[in-house]
Short mmCIF file of C-alpha atoms in Angstrom, two decimals:
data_model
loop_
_atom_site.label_atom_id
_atom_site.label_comp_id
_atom_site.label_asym_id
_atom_site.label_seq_id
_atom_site.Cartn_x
_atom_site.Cartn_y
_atom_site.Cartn_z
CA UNK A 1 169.57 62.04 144.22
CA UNK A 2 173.23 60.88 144.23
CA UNK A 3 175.78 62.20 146.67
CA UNK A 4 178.02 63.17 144.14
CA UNK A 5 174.91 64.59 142.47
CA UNK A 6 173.72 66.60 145.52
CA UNK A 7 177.31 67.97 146.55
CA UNK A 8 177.13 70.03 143.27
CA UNK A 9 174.43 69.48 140.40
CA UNK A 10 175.62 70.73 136.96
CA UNK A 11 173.67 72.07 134.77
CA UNK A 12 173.65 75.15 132.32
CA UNK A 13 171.59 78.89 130.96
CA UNK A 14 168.87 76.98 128.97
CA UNK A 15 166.32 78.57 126.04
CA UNK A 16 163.02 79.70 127.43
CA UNK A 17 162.02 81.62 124.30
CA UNK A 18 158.38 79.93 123.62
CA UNK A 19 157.79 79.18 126.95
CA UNK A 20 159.59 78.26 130.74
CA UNK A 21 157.52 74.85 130.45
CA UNK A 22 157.10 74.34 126.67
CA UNK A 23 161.09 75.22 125.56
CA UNK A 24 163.14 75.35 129.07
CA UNK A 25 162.44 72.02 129.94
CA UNK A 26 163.32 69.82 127.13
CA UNK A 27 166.09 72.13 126.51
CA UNK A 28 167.26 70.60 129.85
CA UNK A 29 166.94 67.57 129.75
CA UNK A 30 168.50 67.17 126.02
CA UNK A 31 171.93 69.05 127.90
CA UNK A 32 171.47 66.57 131.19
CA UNK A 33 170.85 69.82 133.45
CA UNK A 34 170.88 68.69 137.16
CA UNK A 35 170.26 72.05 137.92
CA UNK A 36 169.46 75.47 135.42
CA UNK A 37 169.42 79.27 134.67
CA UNK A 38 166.78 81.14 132.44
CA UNK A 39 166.25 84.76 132.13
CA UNK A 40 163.02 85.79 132.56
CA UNK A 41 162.83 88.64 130.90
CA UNK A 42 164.82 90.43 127.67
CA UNK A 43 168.50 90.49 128.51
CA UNK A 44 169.37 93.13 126.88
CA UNK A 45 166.04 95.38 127.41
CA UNK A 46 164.30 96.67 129.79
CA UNK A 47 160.70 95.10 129.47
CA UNK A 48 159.59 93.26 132.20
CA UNK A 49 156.93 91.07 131.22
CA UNK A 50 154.93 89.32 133.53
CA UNK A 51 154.67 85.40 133.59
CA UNK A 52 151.92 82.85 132.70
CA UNK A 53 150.70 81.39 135.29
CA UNK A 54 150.32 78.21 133.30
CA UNK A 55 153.82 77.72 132.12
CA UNK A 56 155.46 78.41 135.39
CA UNK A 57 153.23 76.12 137.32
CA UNK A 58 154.23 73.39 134.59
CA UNK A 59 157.95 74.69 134.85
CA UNK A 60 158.17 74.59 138.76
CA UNK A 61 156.68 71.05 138.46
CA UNK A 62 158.92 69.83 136.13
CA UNK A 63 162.06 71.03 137.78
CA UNK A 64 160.70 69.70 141.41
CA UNK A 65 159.85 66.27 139.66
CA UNK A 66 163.93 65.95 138.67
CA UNK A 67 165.42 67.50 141.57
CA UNK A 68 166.63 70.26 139.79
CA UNK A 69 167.54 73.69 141.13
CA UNK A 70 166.55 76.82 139.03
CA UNK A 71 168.30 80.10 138.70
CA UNK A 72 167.72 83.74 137.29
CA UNK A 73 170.10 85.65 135.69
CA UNK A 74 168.81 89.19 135.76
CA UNK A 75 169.37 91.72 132.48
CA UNK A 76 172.88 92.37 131.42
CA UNK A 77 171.19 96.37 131.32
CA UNK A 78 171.41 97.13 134.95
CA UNK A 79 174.15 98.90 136.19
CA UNK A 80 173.46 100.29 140.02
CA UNK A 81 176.94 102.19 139.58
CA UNK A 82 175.15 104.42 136.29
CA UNK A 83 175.46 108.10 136.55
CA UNK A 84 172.35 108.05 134.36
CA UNK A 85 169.40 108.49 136.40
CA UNK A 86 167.38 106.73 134.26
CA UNK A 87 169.23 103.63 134.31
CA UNK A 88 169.81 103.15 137.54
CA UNK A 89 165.94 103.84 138.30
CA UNK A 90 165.06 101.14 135.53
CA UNK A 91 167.82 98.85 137.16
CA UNK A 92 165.77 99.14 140.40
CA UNK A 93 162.28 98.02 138.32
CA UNK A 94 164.20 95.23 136.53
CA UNK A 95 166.06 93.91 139.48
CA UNK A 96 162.98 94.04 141.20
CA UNK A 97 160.92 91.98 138.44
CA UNK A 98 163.79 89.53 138.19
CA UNK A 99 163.25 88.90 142.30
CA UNK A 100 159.29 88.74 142.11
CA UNK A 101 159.36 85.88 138.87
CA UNK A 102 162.39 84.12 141.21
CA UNK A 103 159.43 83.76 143.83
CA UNK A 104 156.90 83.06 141.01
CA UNK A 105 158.78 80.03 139.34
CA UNK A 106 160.70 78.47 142.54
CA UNK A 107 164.15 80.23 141.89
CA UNK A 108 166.88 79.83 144.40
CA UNK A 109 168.54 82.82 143.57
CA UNK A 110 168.83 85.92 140.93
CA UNK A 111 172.28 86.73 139.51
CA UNK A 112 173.36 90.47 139.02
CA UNK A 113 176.21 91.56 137.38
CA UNK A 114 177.90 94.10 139.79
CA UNK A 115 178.21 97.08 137.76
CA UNK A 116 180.51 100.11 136.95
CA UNK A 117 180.78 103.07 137.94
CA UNK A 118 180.09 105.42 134.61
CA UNK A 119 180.57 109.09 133.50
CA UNK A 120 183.96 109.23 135.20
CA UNK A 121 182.18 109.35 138.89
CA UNK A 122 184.47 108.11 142.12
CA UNK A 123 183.67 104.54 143.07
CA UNK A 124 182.64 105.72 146.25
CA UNK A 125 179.68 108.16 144.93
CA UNK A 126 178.67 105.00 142.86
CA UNK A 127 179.14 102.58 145.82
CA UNK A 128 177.33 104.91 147.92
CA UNK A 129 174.34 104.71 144.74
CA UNK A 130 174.36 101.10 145.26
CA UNK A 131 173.71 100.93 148.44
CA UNK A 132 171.15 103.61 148.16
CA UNK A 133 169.36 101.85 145.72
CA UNK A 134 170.26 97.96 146.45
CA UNK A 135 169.42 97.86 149.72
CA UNK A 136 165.80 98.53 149.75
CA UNK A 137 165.35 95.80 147.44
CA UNK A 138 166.62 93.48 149.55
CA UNK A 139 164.86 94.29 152.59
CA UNK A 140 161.51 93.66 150.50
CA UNK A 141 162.56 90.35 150.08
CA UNK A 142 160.97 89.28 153.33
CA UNK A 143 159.04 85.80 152.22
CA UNK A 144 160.36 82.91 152.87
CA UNK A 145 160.52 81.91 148.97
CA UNK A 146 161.98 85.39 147.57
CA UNK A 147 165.24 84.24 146.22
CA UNK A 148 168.57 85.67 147.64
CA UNK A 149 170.02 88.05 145.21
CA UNK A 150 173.14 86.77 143.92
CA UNK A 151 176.20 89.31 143.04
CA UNK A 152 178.06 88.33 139.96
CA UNK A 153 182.11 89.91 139.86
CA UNK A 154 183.04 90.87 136.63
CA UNK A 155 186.11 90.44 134.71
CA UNK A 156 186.81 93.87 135.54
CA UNK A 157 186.54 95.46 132.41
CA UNK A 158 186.98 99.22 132.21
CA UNK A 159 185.55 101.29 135.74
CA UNK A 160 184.09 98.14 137.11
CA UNK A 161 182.75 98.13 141.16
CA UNK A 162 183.87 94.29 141.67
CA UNK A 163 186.03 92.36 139.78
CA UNK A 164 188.85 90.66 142.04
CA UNK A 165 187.30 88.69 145.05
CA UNK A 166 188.49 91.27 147.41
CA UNK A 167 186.24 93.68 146.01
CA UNK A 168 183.10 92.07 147.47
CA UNK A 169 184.34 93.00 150.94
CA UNK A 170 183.09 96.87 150.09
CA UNK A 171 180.18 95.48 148.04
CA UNK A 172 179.31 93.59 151.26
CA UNK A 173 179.59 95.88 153.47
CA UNK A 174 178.04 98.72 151.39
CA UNK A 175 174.54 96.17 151.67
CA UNK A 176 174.97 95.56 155.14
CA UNK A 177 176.28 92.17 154.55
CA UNK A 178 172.16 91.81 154.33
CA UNK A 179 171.33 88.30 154.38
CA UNK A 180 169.75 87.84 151.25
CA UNK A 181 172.43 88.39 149.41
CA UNK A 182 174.93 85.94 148.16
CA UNK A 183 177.72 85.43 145.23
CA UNK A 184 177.26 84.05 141.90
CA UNK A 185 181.53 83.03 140.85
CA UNK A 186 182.03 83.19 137.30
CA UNK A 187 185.21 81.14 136.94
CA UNK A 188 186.28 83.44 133.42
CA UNK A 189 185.31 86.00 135.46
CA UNK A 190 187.60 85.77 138.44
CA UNK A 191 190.34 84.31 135.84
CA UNK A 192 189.84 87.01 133.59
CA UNK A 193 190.18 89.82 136.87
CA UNK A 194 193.66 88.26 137.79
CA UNK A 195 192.88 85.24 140.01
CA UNK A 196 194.99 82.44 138.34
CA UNK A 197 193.15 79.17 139.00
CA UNK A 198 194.77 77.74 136.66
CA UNK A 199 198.44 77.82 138.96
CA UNK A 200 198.63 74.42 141.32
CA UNK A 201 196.50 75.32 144.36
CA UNK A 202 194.99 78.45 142.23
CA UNK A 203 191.63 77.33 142.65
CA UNK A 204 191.94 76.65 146.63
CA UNK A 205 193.56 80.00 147.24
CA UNK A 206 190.50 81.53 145.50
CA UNK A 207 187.83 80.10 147.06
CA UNK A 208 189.82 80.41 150.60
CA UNK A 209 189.72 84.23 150.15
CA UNK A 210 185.84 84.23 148.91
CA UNK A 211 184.90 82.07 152.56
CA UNK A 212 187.21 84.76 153.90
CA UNK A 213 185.92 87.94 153.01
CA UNK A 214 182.10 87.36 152.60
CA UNK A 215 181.89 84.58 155.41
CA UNK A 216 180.82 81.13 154.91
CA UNK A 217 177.53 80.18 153.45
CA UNK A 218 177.24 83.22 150.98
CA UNK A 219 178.33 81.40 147.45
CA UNK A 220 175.72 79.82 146.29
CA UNK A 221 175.95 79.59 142.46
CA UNK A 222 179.22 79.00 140.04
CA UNK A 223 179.18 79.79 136.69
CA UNK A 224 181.11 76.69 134.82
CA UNK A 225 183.19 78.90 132.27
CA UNK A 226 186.41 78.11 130.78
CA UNK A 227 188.76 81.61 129.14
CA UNK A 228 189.67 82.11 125.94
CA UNK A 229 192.25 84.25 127.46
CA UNK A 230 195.02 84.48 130.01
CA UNK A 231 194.59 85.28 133.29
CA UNK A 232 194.21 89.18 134.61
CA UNK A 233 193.11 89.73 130.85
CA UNK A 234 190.01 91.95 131.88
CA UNK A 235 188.35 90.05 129.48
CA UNK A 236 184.82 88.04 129.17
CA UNK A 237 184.90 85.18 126.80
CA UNK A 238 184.15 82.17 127.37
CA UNK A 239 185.71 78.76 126.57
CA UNK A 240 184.56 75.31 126.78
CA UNK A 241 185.91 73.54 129.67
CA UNK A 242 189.33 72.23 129.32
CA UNK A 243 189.78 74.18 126.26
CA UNK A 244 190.33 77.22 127.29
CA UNK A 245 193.14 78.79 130.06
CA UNK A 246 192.05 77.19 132.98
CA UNK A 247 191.64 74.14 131.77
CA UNK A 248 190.17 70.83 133.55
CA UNK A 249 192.07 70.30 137.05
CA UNK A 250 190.97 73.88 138.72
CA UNK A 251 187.73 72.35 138.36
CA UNK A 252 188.46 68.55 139.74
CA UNK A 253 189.25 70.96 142.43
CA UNK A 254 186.60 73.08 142.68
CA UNK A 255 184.48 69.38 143.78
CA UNK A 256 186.41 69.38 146.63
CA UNK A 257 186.51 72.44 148.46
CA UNK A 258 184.53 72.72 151.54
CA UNK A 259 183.10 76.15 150.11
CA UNK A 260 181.40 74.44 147.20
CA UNK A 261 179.39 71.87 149.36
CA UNK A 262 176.02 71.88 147.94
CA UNK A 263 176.60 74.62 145.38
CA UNK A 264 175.03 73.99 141.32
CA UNK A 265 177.32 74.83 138.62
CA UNK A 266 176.17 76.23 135.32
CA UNK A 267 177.76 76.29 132.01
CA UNK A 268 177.33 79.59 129.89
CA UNK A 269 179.92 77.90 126.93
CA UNK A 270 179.96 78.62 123.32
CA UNK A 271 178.03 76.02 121.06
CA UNK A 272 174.78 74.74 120.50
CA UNK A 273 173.06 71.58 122.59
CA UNK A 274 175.24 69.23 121.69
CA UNK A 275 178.54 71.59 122.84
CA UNK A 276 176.83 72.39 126.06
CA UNK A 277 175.33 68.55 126.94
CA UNK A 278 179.63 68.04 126.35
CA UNK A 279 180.79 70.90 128.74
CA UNK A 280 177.99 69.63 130.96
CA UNK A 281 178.96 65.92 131.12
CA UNK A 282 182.43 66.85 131.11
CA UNK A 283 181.86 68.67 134.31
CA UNK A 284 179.75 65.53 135.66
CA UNK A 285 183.18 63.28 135.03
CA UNK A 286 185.39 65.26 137.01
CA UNK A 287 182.97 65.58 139.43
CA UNK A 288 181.97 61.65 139.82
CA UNK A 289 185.85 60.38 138.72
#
């Protein structure tokens, strides 16, 4: 693997739908993925299906044979802030399948959107929820291949627990600052929450502040996203890079910050293959230039 490969491999959220093996990995390599996301289960449900056996041998194989790290994003369903008891119980099963197929197909991490606090409860009842029901979850991750979970800010839409960087201090704490757990930065996330990355040195500050208030070591995934909207917008939609409202420097800089060392990127842009194997070699140009 190249050094400029290894610092940061780029890849993107690929198709798994007929199979991790069968559809994921030509999928990946038709988009140049150095490294890639899948869901493993419905996004938008609450099924958790169990794996075959035979596609994620074929899947772990493939991925190992390129080099290529390999993600999870969890179901955009759970929501550890709920007042509904029902959700947050099936957010405990779901988060918990999402963990167990990490360790089934090789995953280095599972990405969870941090949640809201709903029915008009204080953020601290539904921080205090988190924790209650977070926290065990991440003390059964005690083999050496579970994945870290990964916490994903929002763009702080509506009553959301972490939007702005300095909200993971409370999230952190609120988990012990447990060391399976890590950050997932959604650059239209952190754009969209008020962060402008797109202001000289933008980028730096940000990623300054994340070392500072979680510690060093804990991001270990960015989401690749350009905005369709301005900054502190509180809203999540996405934007091929450099056409969007953070355009292509913030990224150039993101390379170089001692904080990214190591880290994958992933694209989760609009378009088909051929507009993702673009944002994706895009990315691998101002990486490499």
């Amino acid at each position: 693997m190249s050094t400029k490969r290894s610092r940061n491999p780029i890849g993107g959220h690929i198709r798994v739908a007929g199979g991790l093996a069968t559809t994921g990995l030509p999928h990946a390599r038709d988009i140049g993925a150095e490294a890639v996301q899948v869901f493993v289960a419905n996004p938008r449900g609450w099924a958790t299906p169990a794996g075959t056996p035979a596609q994620d041998e074929a899947f772990r194989a493939g991925c190992a044979e390129g080099a290529v790290p390999v993600y999870i994003h969890a179901p955009y369903l759970i929501n550890f802030g709920s007042h509904t008891e029902a959700t947050a119980e099936r957010s405990v099963d779901s988060l918990r399948h999402s963990l167990r197929r990490g360790r089934d197909i090789g995953a280095l991490g599972v990405v969870v959107h941090t949640g809201s606090a709903t029915g008009g409860r204080a953020r601290e009842t539904a921080m205090a929820q988190v924790r209650e029901r977070v926290l065990p979850l991440l003390d059964e991750l005690t083999h050496d291949d579970d994945p870290p979970l990964l916490l994903e800010p929002t763009a702080g839409q509506g009553t959301s627990l972490c939007a702005l960087v300095e909200d993971l201090g409370p999230y952190f704490e609120a988990l012990d600052r447990h060391p399976k757990l890590g950050v997932c930065l959604d650059t239209c996330h952190v754009f969209a929450a008020g962060h402008d990355l797109a202001a000289p040195g933008g980028m730096k500050q940000t990623l300054d502040e994340l070392v500072d208030v979680t510690g060093a070591g804990r991001l270990k995934l960015i989401h690749a996203n350009d905005s369709k909207d301005i900054v502190g917008a509180h809203k999540d939609r996405h934007a091929n890079i450099g056409a969007g409202h953070i355009g292509e420097e913030p990224f150039r800089e993101l390379f170089t910050h001692p904080a990214t060392q190591g880290v994958p990127l992933v694209i989760e842009t609009p378009g088909g293959t051929e507009g993702h194997a673009a944002d994706v070699a895009r990315l691998k140009a101002l990486r490499d230039g």
